Coordinates of C-alpha atoms in Angstrom, one line a residue:
M104 CA -25.6 -122.8 102.4
R105 CA -26.1 -122.8 98.6
I106 CA -27.7 -119.3 98.8
V107 CA -24.7 -118.0 100.7
L108 CA -22.3 -119.4 98.2
A109 CA -24.4 -118.0 95.3
L110 CA -24.4 -114.6 97.0
L111 CA -20.6 -114.7 97.6
S112 CA -20.1 -115.7 93.9
V113 CA -22.2 -112.7 92.7
A114 CA -20.2 -110.4 95.1
V115 CA -16.9 -111.6 93.7
V116 CA -18.0 -111.1 90.1
L117 CA -19.3 -107.6 90.9
A118 CA -16.2 -106.6 92.8
A119 CA -14.0 -107.8 89.9
A120 CA -16.1 -106.0 87.3
G121 CA -16.2 -102.7 89.3
P122 CA -12.5 -101.8 89.2
A123 CA -12.1 -102.7 85.5
S124 CA -15.0 -100.4 84.6
A125 CA -13.6 -97.6 86.7
S126 CA -10.2 -98.1 85.1
K127 CA -11.6 -98.0 81.6
R128 CA -13.5 -94.8 82.4
D129 CA -10.4 -93.3 84.0
E130 CA -8.3 -94.1 80.9
A131 CA -11.0 -92.5 78.7
E132 CA -11.0 -89.4 80.9
A133 CA -7.2 -89.2 80.6
A134 CA -7.4 -89.5 76.8
V135 CA -10.0 -86.7 76.6
Q136 CA -7.8 -84.5 78.9
A137 CA -4.8 -85.3 76.7
Q138 CA -6.7 -84.2 73.6
L139 CA -7.8 -81.0 75.3
A140 CA -4.2 -80.2 76.2
R141 CA -3.1 -81.1 72.6
L142 CA -5.7 -78.7 71.3
K143 CA -4.6 -76.1 73.9
V144 CA -8.2 -75.6 75.1
D145 CA -8.1 -73.0 77.9
P146 CA -9.4 -74.8 81.1
A147 CA -11.2 -71.7 82.2
R148 CA -13.3 -72.0 79.0
I149 CA -14.6 -75.5 80.0
K150 CA -18.0 -75.6 81.7
S151 CA -18.3 -79.4 82.0
I152 CA -17.0 -82.7 80.6
Y153 CA -19.3 -85.7 80.2
L154 CA -18.1 -89.1 79.3
A155 CA -20.9 -91.0 77.6
P156 CA -20.5 -94.8 77.5
V157 CA -20.9 -96.4 74.0
G158 CA -22.0 -100.0 73.4
Y159 CA -23.2 -100.5 77.0
S160 CA -26.0 -102.8 77.8
Q161 CA -27.0 -105.0 80.8
D162 CA -25.3 -107.9 79.0
A163 CA -22.1 -106.3 77.9
P164 CA -19.5 -103.9 79.3
V165 CA -18.9 -100.5 78.0
Q166 CA -17.1 -100.7 74.7
S167 CA -15.8 -97.1 74.5
Y168 CA -16.6 -93.6 75.5
T169 CA -17.4 -90.3 73.8
G170 CA -16.4 -87.1 75.6
W171 CA -18.8 -84.2 75.4
I172 CA -17.2 -80.9 76.5
S173 CA -19.4 -77.9 77.0
F174 CA -18.0 -74.3 77.2
T175 CA -18.8 -71.2 79.1
D176 CA -18.5 -69.0 76.0
C177 CA -20.7 -70.7 73.4
R178 CA -23.7 -73.0 72.9
G179 CA -22.7 -76.4 71.7
N180 CA -19.9 -78.9 72.4
L181 CA -16.6 -80.3 71.5
V182 CA -17.0 -84.0 70.9
I183 CA -14.2 -86.5 71.2
D184 CA -15.1 -90.0 70.1
L185 CA -12.8 -92.7 71.4
S186 CA -12.2 -96.2 70.3
Q187 CA -12.1 -99.3 72.6
T188 CA -8.4 -98.6 73.1
N189 CA -9.1 -94.9 73.8
A190 CA -7.5 -93.8 70.5
V191 CA -9.3 -90.8 69.1
R192 CA -11.7 -91.8 66.3
T193 CA -13.2 -88.3 65.5
I194 CA -13.2 -84.8 67.0
Y195 CA -15.7 -82.2 66.0
T196 CA -17.7 -79.3 67.4
T197 CA -21.5 -78.8 67.5
G198 CA -23.6 -75.7 67.7
A199 CA -21.9 -72.3 67.8
C200 CA -18.7 -73.6 69.4
T201 CA -15.4 -73.5 67.7
V202 CA -12.0 -74.9 68.7
P203 CA -8.8 -74.0 66.8
G204 CA -7.6 -77.1 65.0
V205 CA -11.0 -78.8 64.9
D206 CA -13.2 -78.7 61.8

């Protein structure tokens, strides 16, 4: 009986943690998309968008995300570093990629 209760407790904790993590990631994705729209980046130019979790460990939840946007027309990335509240900390480009309005 104790094992069943322990397993149910773990299941409840995991179920509660799952949606919160997904929601934080969804909010970060929306923040990155908003910045791309603000910068007027042509969606046809975007090859992929990767959201890298920052501050994640087995003992702690994801603190924030950094968006890495790669393009079809250059080697490098547009990087959008977000805070815990999904406010933009920094935006910059790497490699040979340029985005008007970004240094």
